[in-house]
Coordinates of N, CA and C in Angstrom, one line a residue:
X1 N 0.9 -1.2 0.0 CA 0.0 0.1 0.0 C 1.0 1.4 0.0
X2 N 0.6 2.3 -0.8 CA 1.3 3.4 -0.8 C 0.8 4.6 0.0
X3 N 1.7 5.4 0.6 CA 1.3 6.4 1.3 C 2.1 7.7 1.0
X4 N 1.4 8.9 0.9 CA 2.1 10.0 0.7 C 2.5 10.8 2.1
X5 N 3.8 11.1 2.2 CA 4.2 11.8 3.4 C 4.8 13.2 3.1
X6 N 4.8 14.2 4.0 CA 5.3 15.4 3.7 C 6.5 15.7 4.5
X7 N 7.5 16.3 3.8 CA 8.8 16.7 4.7 C 8.5 17.8 5.5
X8 N 8.8 17.7 6.8 CA 8.6 18.7 7.8 C 10.0 19.3 8.0
X9 N 11.1 18.6 8.1 CA 12.4 19.1 8.4 C 13.4 18.3 7.5
X10 N 14.4 19.0 7.0 CA 15.6 18.4 6.3 C 16.9 19.0 6.8
X11 N 17.8 18.2 7.1 CA 19.1 18.7 7.5 C 20.2 17.9 7.2
X12 N 21.4 18.5 7.1 CA 22.5 17.8 6.9 C 23.3 17.4 8.2
X13 N 23.5 16.1 8.5 CA 24.1 15.7 9.6 C 25.7 15.5 9.5
X14 N 26.1 15.3 8.3 CA 27.4 15.4 7.9 C 27.6 15.7 6.5
X15 N 28.9 15.7 5.9 CA 29.0 16.2 4.6 C 28.2 15.5 3.6
X16 N 27.8 14.3 3.7 CA 27.1 13.6 2.8 C 25.9 12.7 3.2
X17 N 25.3 13.2 4.3 CA 24.2 12.4 5.0 C 23.2 13.4 5.3
X18 N 21.9 13.2 5.0 CA 20.7 14.1 5.4 C 19.8 13.5 6.3
X19 N 19.1 14.2 7.1 CA 18.3 13.7 8.2 C 16.9 14.2 7.7
X20 N 15.9 13.4 7.4 CA 14.6 13.7 7.0 C 13.6 13.4 7.9
X21 N 12.7 14.4 8.4 CA 11.5 14.3 9.3 C 10.2 14.4 8.5
X22 N 9.4 13.6 8.5 CA 8.2 13.8 7.7 C 7.0 13.4 8.7
X23 N 5.8 13.7 8.3 CA 4.6 13.4 8.9 C 4.5 11.8 8.8
X24 N 3.5 11.4 9.5 CA 3.3 9.7 9.5 C 1.9 9.5 9.2
X25 N 1.7 8.6 8.2 CA 0.3 8.2 7.9 C -0.3 7.6 9.2
X26 N -1.6 7.8 9.2 CA -2.3 7.3 10.3 C -2.5 5.7 10.3
X27 N -2.0 5.2 11.5 CA -2.0 3.6 11.6 C -0.8 3.1 11.0
X28 N 0.1 3.9 10.5 CA 1.4 3.3 10.0 C 2.2 2.6 11.1
X29 N 2.7 1.3 10.7 CA 3.4 0.6 11.9 C 4.7 0.1 11.3
X30 N 5.6 -0.1 12.1 CA 6.9 -0.7 11.7 C 7.7 -1.2 13.1
X31 N 8.6 -2.0 12.9 CA 9.5 -2.4 14.1 C 10.9 -1.7 14.0
X32 N 11.6 -1.5 14.9 CA 12.9 -0.8 14.9 C 13.8 -1.8 14.1
X33 N 14.5 -1.1 13.1 CA 15.4 -2.0 12.2 C 14.7 -2.2 10.9
X34 N 13.5 -1.8 10.5 CA 12.7 -2.1 9.4 C 13.0 -0.9 8.5
X35 N 12.7 -1.0 7.2 CA 12.8 -0.1 6.1 C 11.4 0.0 5.4
X36 N 11.6 0.9 4.4 CA 10.3 0.9 3.3 C 11.0 1.5 2.1
X37 N 10.1 1.3 1.0 CA 10.6 1.9 -0.2 C 10.1 3.3 -0.3
X38 N 11.0 4.2 -0.8 CA 10.8 5.6 -0.8 C 10.9 6.1 -2.2
X39 N 9.8 7.0 -2.7 CA 10.0 7.6 -4.0 C 9.8 9.1 -3.8
X40 N 10.2 9.8 -4.5 CA 10.0 11.2 -4.7 C 8.7 11.5 -5.5
X41 N 7.8 12.3 -4.9 CA 6.4 12.5 -5.6 C 6.5 13.5 -6.6
X42 N 7.2 13.2 -7.7 CA 7.2 14.0 -8.8 C 7.1 13.1 -10.0
X43 N 6.5 13.6 -11.3 CA 6.4 12.9 -12.4 C 7.6 12.2 -12.8
X44 N 8.8 12.8 -12.7 CA 10.0 12.2 -13.1 C 10.5 11.1 -12.3
X45 N 10.3 11.1 -10.9 CA 10.9 10.3 -10.1 C 10.0 9.4 -9.3
X46 N 8.7 9.4 -9.6 CA 7.7 8.7 -8.7 C 7.9 7.2 -8.9
X47 N 8.4 6.6 -10.0 CA 8.7 5.2 -10.1 C 10.1 4.7 -9.7
X48 N 10.8 5.7 -9.3 CA 12.3 5.4 -8.8 C 12.3 5.1 -7.4
X49 N 11.9 3.9 -7.0 CA 11.8 3.6 -5.5 C 13.1 3.0 -4.9
X50 N 13.6 3.5 -3.7 CA 14.7 3.1 -3.1 C 14.4 2.6 -1.7
X51 N 15.0 1.7 -1.1 CA 14.9 1.3 0.1 C 15.6 2.2 1.3
X52 N 14.9 2.7 2.2 CA 15.5 3.5 3.4 C 15.0 2.9 4.6
X53 N 15.8 3.0 5.6 CA 15.5 2.6 7.0 C 14.9 3.6 7.9
X54 N 14.0 3.2 8.6 CA 13.4 4.3 9.7 C 14.3 4.4 10.7
X55 N 14.6 5.7 11.2 CA 15.5 5.9 12.2 C 14.8 6.6 13.5
X56 N 13.6 6.7 13.2 CA 12.5 7.1 14.3 C 11.9 5.8 15.0
X57 N 11.2 5.9 16.2 CA 10.7 4.8 16.8 C 9.3 4.8 16.4
X58 N 8.7 3.4 16.5 CA 7.3 3.3 16.0 C 6.2 4.1 16.9
X59 N 6.5 4.5 18.1 CA 5.6 5.2 19.0 C 5.7 6.7 18.6
X60 N 6.8 7.2 17.8 CA 6.9 8.6 17.7 C 5.8 9.1 16.7
X61 N 5.6 10.4 16.7 CA 4.4 10.8 15.7 C 5.0 11.2 14.5
X62 N 6.2 11.3 14.2 CA 6.8 11.5 12.8 C 7.7 10.3 12.4
X63 N 7.9 10.3 11.1 CA 8.9 9.3 10.5 C 10.2 10.0 10.4
X64 N 11.3 9.3 10.4 CA 12.5 9.8 10.2 C 13.5 8.9 9.5
X65 N 14.3 9.5 8.6 CA 15.3 8.7 7.8 C 16.5 9.3 7.8
X66 N 17.7 8.6 7.8 CA 19.0 9.1 7.8 C 19.4 8.5 6.5
X67 N 19.9 9.5 5.4 CA 20.1 9.0 4.2 C 21.5 9.4 3.7
X68 N 22.3 8.5 3.1 CA 23.6 8.8 2.6 C 23.4 9.3 1.2
X69 N 23.9 10.5 0.8 CA 23.8 11.1 -0.5 C 25.0 10.8 -1.4
X70 N 24.7 10.4 -2.5 CA 25.8 10.1 -3.6 C 25.7 11.1 -4.7
X71 N 26.4 12.3 -4.6 CA 26.3 13.4 -5.6 C 26.9 12.9 -6.8
X72 N 27.8 12.1 -7.0 CA 28.4 11.7 -8.3 C 27.4 10.9 -9.1
X73 N 26.4 10.4 -8.5 CA 25.2 9.6 -9.3 C 24.1 10.5 -9.4
X74 N 23.6 10.6 -10.6 CA 22.5 11.4 -10.8 C 21.3 10.6 -10.5
X75 N 20.9 10.3 -9.3 CA 19.9 9.4 -8.9 C 19.1 10.0 -7.8
X76 N 18.5 9.0 -7.1 CA 17.4 9.4 -6.1 C 17.9 10.2 -4.9
X77 N 19.1 9.6 -4.4 CA 19.7 10.4 -3.2 C 20.1 11.7 -3.6
X78 N 20.6 12.0 -4.8 CA 21.0 13.4 -5.2 C 19.8 14.3 -5.2
X79 N 18.6 13.8 -5.8 CA 17.5 14.4 -6.0 C 16.9 14.8 -4.5
X80 N 17.0 13.8 -3.6 CA 16.6 14.0 -2.2 C 17.2 15.2 -1.6
X81 N 18.5 15.3 -1.9 CA 19.2 16.6 -1.4 C 18.8 17.9 -1.9
X82 N 17.9 17.9 -2.8 CA 17.5 19.2 -3.4 C 16.1 19.5 -2.8
X83 N 15.3 18.6 -2.1 CA 14.1 18.7 -1.7 C 13.9 19.8 -0.6
X84 N 12.8 20.3 -0.4 CA 12.5 21.3 0.7 C 11.4 21.0 1.6
X85 N 11.3 21.5 2.7 CA 10.1 21.3 3.7 C 8.8 21.7 2.8
X86 N 7.9 20.8 3.0 CA 6.7 20.9 2.2 C 6.6 19.9 0.9
X87 N 7.7 19.6 0.5 CA 7.7 18.5 -0.7 C 7.2 17.2 -0.2
X88 N 6.7 16.4 -1.1 CA 6.1 15.1 -0.6 C 6.8 13.9 -1.2
X89 N 6.8 12.7 -0.4 CA 7.4 11.5 -0.8 C 6.3 10.5 -0.7
X90 N 6.7 9.3 -1.5 CA 5.7 8.2 -1.4 C 6.4 7.0 -0.8
X91 N 5.8 6.3 0.1 CA 6.3 5.1 0.8 C 5.5 4.0 0.7
X92 N 5.9 2.9 0.9 CA 5.2 1.6 0.8 C 5.0 1.2 2.3
X93 N 4.7 -0.1 2.5 CA 4.5 -0.7 3.8 C 6.1 -1.0 4.3
X94 N 6.1 -1.3 5.6 CA 7.5 -1.6 6.2 C 7.8 -3.0 6.0
X95 N 9.2 -3.3 5.9 CA 9.7 -4.6 5.7 C 11.1 -4.6 6.2
X96 N 11.7 -5.7 6.2 CA 13.1 -5.9 6.6 C 13.5 -7.1 7.6
X97 N 14.7 -7.6 7.4 CA 15.2 -8.7 8.2 C 15.9 -8.3 9.5
X98 N 16.2 -7.0 9.7 CA 17.1 -6.7 11.0 C 16.1 -6.5 12.2
X99 N 15.8 -7.5 12.8 CA 15.0 -7.5 14.1 C 15.8 -7.8 15.3
X100 N 15.6 -7.1 16.4 CA 16.4 -7.3 17.6 C 16.1 -8.6 18.2
X101 N 17.1 -9.4 18.4 CA 16.8 -10.9 19.0 C 17.4 -11.1 20.3
X102 N 17.9 -9.9 20.9 CA 18.6 -10.1 22.2 C 19.9 -9.4 22.1
X103 N 20.5 -9.1 23.3 CA 21.7 -8.5 23.6 C 22.9 -9.3 22.8
X104 N 23.7 -8.4 22.1 CA 24.8 -8.9 21.3 C 25.7 -7.9 20.7
X105 N 26.2 -8.2 19.5 CA 27.2 -7.2 18.9 C 26.6 -6.7 17.6
X106 N 26.7 -5.6 17.2 CA 26.2 -4.9 16.0 C 27.5 -4.6 15.2
X107 N 27.4 -4.9 14.0 CA 28.6 -4.7 13.1 C 28.1 -4.0 11.8
X108 N 28.5 -2.7 11.6 CA 27.9 -1.9 10.5 C 29.2 -1.4 9.7
X109 N 28.8 -1.1 8.5 CA 29.7 -0.3 7.5 C 29.1 0.8 6.8
X110 N 29.6 2.0 7.0 CA 29.0 3.1 6.5 C 27.5 3.3 6.7
X111 N 26.7 3.4 5.6 CA 25.2 3.7 5.7 C 24.6 2.5 6.3
X112 N 25.3 1.2 6.5 CA 24.8 0.1 7.1 C 24.3 0.3 8.6
X113 N 24.7 1.4 9.1 CA 24.4 1.7 10.6 C 22.9 2.1 10.7
X114 N 22.2 2.4 9.5 CA 20.9 3.0 9.7 C 19.8 2.0 10.3
X115 N 19.9 0.7 10.1 CA 18.9 -0.1 10.7 C 19.1 -0.3 12.2
X116 N 20.4 0.0 12.6 CA 20.8 -0.2 14.0 C 20.5 1.1 14.8
X117 N 20.3 2.3 14.1 CA 20.1 3.3 14.9 C 18.8 3.3 15.7
X118 N 17.7 2.9 15.1 CA 16.4 2.8 15.6 C 16.4 1.7 16.7
X119 N 17.1 0.7 16.4 CA 17.2 -0.5 17.5 C 17.9 0.0 18.8
X120 N 19.1 0.8 18.6 CA 19.8 1.3 19.7 C 19.0 2.4 20.3
X121 N 18.4 3.1 19.6 CA 17.5 4.3 20.2 C 16.5 3.7 21.0
X122 N 15.7 2.5 20.6 CA 14.8 1.8 21.4 C 15.2 1.3 22.5
X123 N 16.4 0.6 22.5 CA 17.0 0.0 23.7 C 17.3 1.1 24.6
X124 N 18.0 2.2 24.3 CA 18.3 3.4 25.1 C 17.0 3.9 25.9
X125 N 16.0 3.9 25.1 CA 14.6 4.4 25.7 C 14.2 3.4 26.8
X126 N 14.4 2.2 26.6 CA 14.1 1.1 27.6 C 15.0 0.7 28.6
X127 N 16.1 1.4 28.5 CA 17.2 1.2 29.5 C 17.7 -0.2 29.4
X128 N 17.8 -0.7 28.1 CA 18.3 -2.0 27.8 C 19.6 -2.1 26.9
X129 N 20.2 -1.0 26.8 CA 21.4 -0.9 26.0 C 22.8 -1.7 26.6
X130 N 22.6 -1.8 27.9 CA 23.9 -2.3 28.6 C 24.2 -3.8 28.1
X131 N 25.4 -4.0 27.6 CA 25.8 -5.4 27.2 C 25.7 -5.4 25.7
X132 N 25.3 -4.5 24.9 CA 25.5 -4.5 23.5 C 26.7 -3.8 23.2
X133 N 27.2 -4.2 22.0 CA 28.5 -3.5 21.4 C 28.1 -3.1 20.0
X134 N 29.0 -2.1 19.5 CA 28.8 -1.7 18.1 C 30.3 -1.6 17.6
X135 N 30.5 -2.3 16.6 CA 31.7 -2.2 15.6 C 31.3 -1.4 14.4
X136 N 31.9 -0.3 14.1 CA 31.4 0.4 13.0 C 32.6 0.9 12.2
X137 N 32.6 0.5 10.9 CA 33.7 0.6 9.8 C 33.2 1.8 9.1
X138 N 34.2 2.8 8.8 CA 34.1 3.9 8.0 C 35.3 4.2 7.2
X139 N 35.3 5.1 6.2 CA 36.4 5.6 5.5 C 37.2 6.5 6.3
X140 N 36.5 7.6 6.9 CA 37.2 8.7 7.5 C 36.3 9.1 8.7
X141 N 36.9 9.9 9.6 CA 36.1 10.4 10.8 C 34.9 11.1 10.4
X142 N 35.0 11.9 9.4 CA 33.9 12.8 8.9 C 32.7 11.8 8.4
X143 N 33.0 10.8 8.2 CA 32.0 9.8 7.6 C 31.0 9.1 8.7
X144 N 31.5 9.3 9.9 CA 30.8 8.5 11.0 C 29.4 9.1 11.3
X145 N 28.4 8.4 10.8 CA 27.1 8.9 11.1 C 26.7 8.7 12.5
X146 N 26.0 9.7 13.1 CA 25.6 9.7 14.5 C 26.8 9.3 15.6
X147 N 27.9 10.0 15.0 CA 29.0 9.6 15.9 C 28.8 9.9 17.5
X148 N 28.5 11.2 17.7 CA 28.2 11.7 19.1 C 27.2 11.0 19.9
X149 N 26.1 10.8 19.2 CA 25.0 10.0 19.8 C 25.3 8.6 20.1
X150 N 26.0 7.9 19.3 CA 26.4 6.6 19.3 C 27.4 6.3 20.6
X151 N 28.3 7.3 20.5 CA 29.4 7.3 21.7 C 28.5 7.5 23.0
X152 N 27.5 8.4 23.0 CA 27.1 8.7 24.2 C 26.2 7.6 24.7
X153 N 25.5 6.9 23.8 CA 24.7 5.8 24.0 C 25.4 4.6 24.6
X154 N 26.6 4.3 24.0 CA 27.4 2.9 24.1 C 28.5 3.2 24.9
X155 N 29.2 4.3 25.1 CA 30.4 4.5 25.7 C 31.5 3.6 25.3
X156 N 32.1 2.8 26.1 CA 33.1 2.0 25.8 C 32.9 0.8 24.9
X157 N 31.6 0.7 24.6 CA 31.3 -0.5 23.8 C 31.1 0.0 22.3
X158 N 31.5 1.2 22.1 CA 31.4 1.9 20.6 C 32.9 1.7 20.1
X159 N 33.0 1.0 19.1 CA 34.3 0.6 18.6 C 34.3 1.1 17.0
X160 N 35.2 2.0 16.7 CA 35.2 2.5 15.3 C 36.5 2.2 14.7
X161 N 36.4 1.8 13.4 CA 37.6 1.6 12.5 C 37.5 2.4 11.3
X162 N 38.5 3.1 11.1 CA 38.7 3.9 10.0 C 39.7 3.4 8.8
X163 N 39.2 3.2 7.6 CA 40.0 2.7 6.5 C 40.9 3.6 5.9
X164 N 40.5 4.8 5.8 CA 41.3 5.7 4.9 C 41.9 6.9 5.7
X165 N 42.0 6.9 7.1 CA 42.4 8.0 7.8 C 43.1 7.5 9.2
X166 N 44.2 8.0 9.4 CA 44.9 7.8 10.8 C 44.3 8.9 11.7
X167 N 43.8 8.5 12.8 CA 42.9 9.3 13.7 C 43.4 9.1 15.2
X168 N 43.7 10.0 15.9 CA 44.2 9.6 17.2 C 43.1 8.9 18.1
X169 N 41.9 9.0 17.9 CA 40.8 8.5 18.6 C 40.2 7.2 18.1
X170 N 40.6 6.7 16.9 CA 40.1 5.6 16.3 C 41.0 4.6 15.8
X171 N 40.6 3.4 15.7 CA 41.6 2.4 15.1 C 41.7 2.6 13.6
X172 N 42.8 2.2 12.9 CA 43.0 2.4 11.5 C 43.2 1.0 10.8
X173 N 42.3 0.8 9.7 CA 42.5 -0.5 9.0 C 41.1 -1.0 8.7
X174 N 40.9 -2.3 8.6 CA 39.7 -2.8 8.3 C 39.2 -3.9 9.5
X175 N 38.0 -3.9 9.6 CA 37.5 -4.9 10.7 C 37.8 -6.3 10.3
X176 N 38.6 -7.0 11.3 CA 39.1 -8.4 11.1 C 39.0 -9.1 12.4
X177 N 39.3 -10.4 12.3 CA 39.1 -11.2 13.5 C 39.8 -10.7 14.7
X178 N 41.1 -10.2 14.5 CA 41.8 -9.7 15.5 C 41.2 -8.5 16.3
X179 N 40.6 -7.6 15.5 CA 39.9 -6.5 16.1 C 38.6 -6.8 16.9
X180 N 38.0 -7.7 16.4 CA 36.6 -8.2 16.9 C 37.1 -9.0 18.2
X181 N 38.1 -9.8 18.1 CA 38.5 -10.6 19.3 C 39.1 -9.7 20.4
X182 N 39.8 -8.6 20.0 CA 40.5 -7.7 21.0 C 39.5 -7.1 21.7
X183 N 38.3 -6.9 21.1 CA 37.2 -6.0 21.9 C 36.1 -7.0 22.2
X184 N 36.5 -8.2 22.4 CA 35.5 -9.3 23.1 C 34.2 -9.4 22.4
X185 N 34.2 -9.6 21.0 CA 33.0 -10.1 20.5 C 32.7 -11.4 21.0
X186 N 31.4 -11.4 21.4 CA 30.8 -12.7 21.9 C 30.1 -13.5 21.0
X187 N 30.5 -14.6 20.6 CA 30.0 -15.5 19.6 C 28.9 -16.3 20.1
X188 N 28.5 -16.2 21.4 CA 27.4 -17.1 22.0 C 26.3 -16.2 22.0
X189 N 26.3 -15.0 21.5 CA 25.1 -14.0 21.6 C 25.0 -13.6 20.0
X190 N 23.7 -13.0 19.8 CA 23.4 -12.6 18.3 C 24.5 -11.5 17.8
X191 N 24.9 -11.6 16.6 CA 25.6 -10.6 15.9 C 24.7 -10.1 14.7
X192 N 24.5 -8.8 14.7 CA 23.8 -8.1 13.7 C 24.8 -7.4 12.8
X193 N 24.6 -7.7 11.3 CA 25.5 -7.3 10.4 C 24.8 -6.6 9.2
X194 N 25.3 -5.3 9.0 CA 24.7 -4.7 7.8 C 25.8 -3.7 7.2
X195 N 26.0 -3.8 5.9 CA 27.0 -3.0 5.3 C 27.0 -3.3 3.8
X196 N 28.1 -2.8 3.1 CA 28.2 -3.1 1.7 C 28.5 -4.6 1.4
X197 N 27.9 -5.1 0.3 CA 28.0 -6.5 0.1 C 29.4 -7.1 0.2
X198 N 30.6 -6.5 -0.2 CA 31.9 -7.2 -0.1 C 32.2 -7.2 1.5
X199 N 31.9 -6.1 2.1 CA 32.2 -6.3 3.7 C 31.3 -7.4 4.3
X200 N 30.1 -7.5 3.9 CA 29.3 -8.4 4.6 C 29.9 -9.8 4.1
X201 N 30.2 -10.2 3.0 CA 30.8 -11.5 2.6 C 32.0 -11.8 3.4
X202 N 32.9 -10.9 3.5 CA 34.1 -11.0 4.2 C 33.9 -11.3 5.7
X203 N 32.9 -10.6 6.3 CA 32.8 -10.7 7.7 C 32.0 -11.9 8.0
X204 N 31.1 -12.3 7.2 CA 30.4 -13.6 7.4 C 31.3 -14.7 7.5
X205 N 32.3 -14.7 6.6 CA 33.2 -15.7 6.8 C 34.1 -15.7 8.1
X206 N 34.6 -14.5 8.3 CA 35.4 -14.3 9.6 C 34.6 -14.7 10.9
X207 N 33.3 -14.3 10.9 CA 32.5 -14.6 12.0 C 32.4 -16.1 12.2
X208 N 32.2 -16.8 11.1 CA 32.0 -18.2 11.1 C 33.2 -18.9 11.7
X209 N 34.5 -18.3 11.3 CA 35.8 -18.9 11.7 C 36.0 -18.5 13.2
X210 N 35.3 -17.4 13.8 CA 35.4 -17.1 15.2 C 34.5 -17.9 16.1
X211 N 33.7 -18.7 15.3 CA 32.9 -19.7 15.9 C 31.4 -19.4 16.2
X212 N 30.9 -18.3 15.5 CA 29.5 -17.8 15.6 C 28.6 -18.8 14.9
X213 N 27.6 -19.4 15.6 CA 26.6 -20.2 14.7 C 25.9 -19.4 13.8
X214 N 25.4 -20.0 12.7 CA 24.7 -19.3 11.8 C 23.5 -18.9 12.1
X215 N 22.8 -19.5 13.2 CA 21.5 -19.1 13.6 C 21.6 -17.7 14.5
X216 N 22.8 -17.4 14.9 CA 22.9 -16.3 15.7 C 23.3 -15.1 14.9
X217 N 23.4 -15.2 13.6 CA 23.8 -14.1 12.8 C 22.6 -13.5 11.9
X218 N 22.5 -12.3 12.2 CA 21.2 -11.6 11.8 C 21.8 -10.6 10.8
X219 N 21.4 -10.7 9.5 CA 22.1 -9.8 8.3 C 21.0 -9.1 7.4
X220 N 21.6 -8.0 6.9 CA 20.8 -7.4 5.7 C 21.8 -6.4 5.0
X221 N 22.0 -6.6 3.8 CA 23.0 -5.9 3.0 C 22.5 -4.4 3.0
X222 N 23.3 -3.5 2.9 CA 23.1 -2.1 2.7 C 22.9 -1.9 1.1
X223 N 21.7 -1.2 1.0 CA 21.4 -0.9 -0.6 C 22.0 0.2 -1.2

């Protein structure tokens, strides 16, 4: 089922990520971690649907999305960056495989953090964040989405790896077995994984090598 939603606020939260706040259709439901297909409500772009994750909570009165913009591609995200308050979008029903199944470790690459934002926000609201870890791979410090909020929520359980920058506050390189083991990844608890396909494939193999049972791996590729 399609729903029209109106943009109420749009802001940049870093150099290539926007935060959209819209109204919410009456009776619209989703669970933290789910996504929907979004299209711009214009003749040219109405049929160009793209999946984006809700970063708001189900009980909130608005819908929120955190969306990475790709200016070099003349596509939907570049167009989204040109929209203004009052413009309308079209969304479908909620879907998605990332559902919270208990305390564990979250591993995200770049925009793959978005399904985890709502889950972690929900756990924070319920006072149930303790014991969860986040491993977050990015190119550079400026690319870290929700850096301050995530650090505030997770404290010493927030582990960042930067592949293209030496930074005094963060590790440098790629997420690998050693980094995960050094920071006490617990393979007896669920591991939630979302990121670019190449990263997902490499990490699924590494997690298996570390002894994570397949049934404890919860995945969804970043689109």
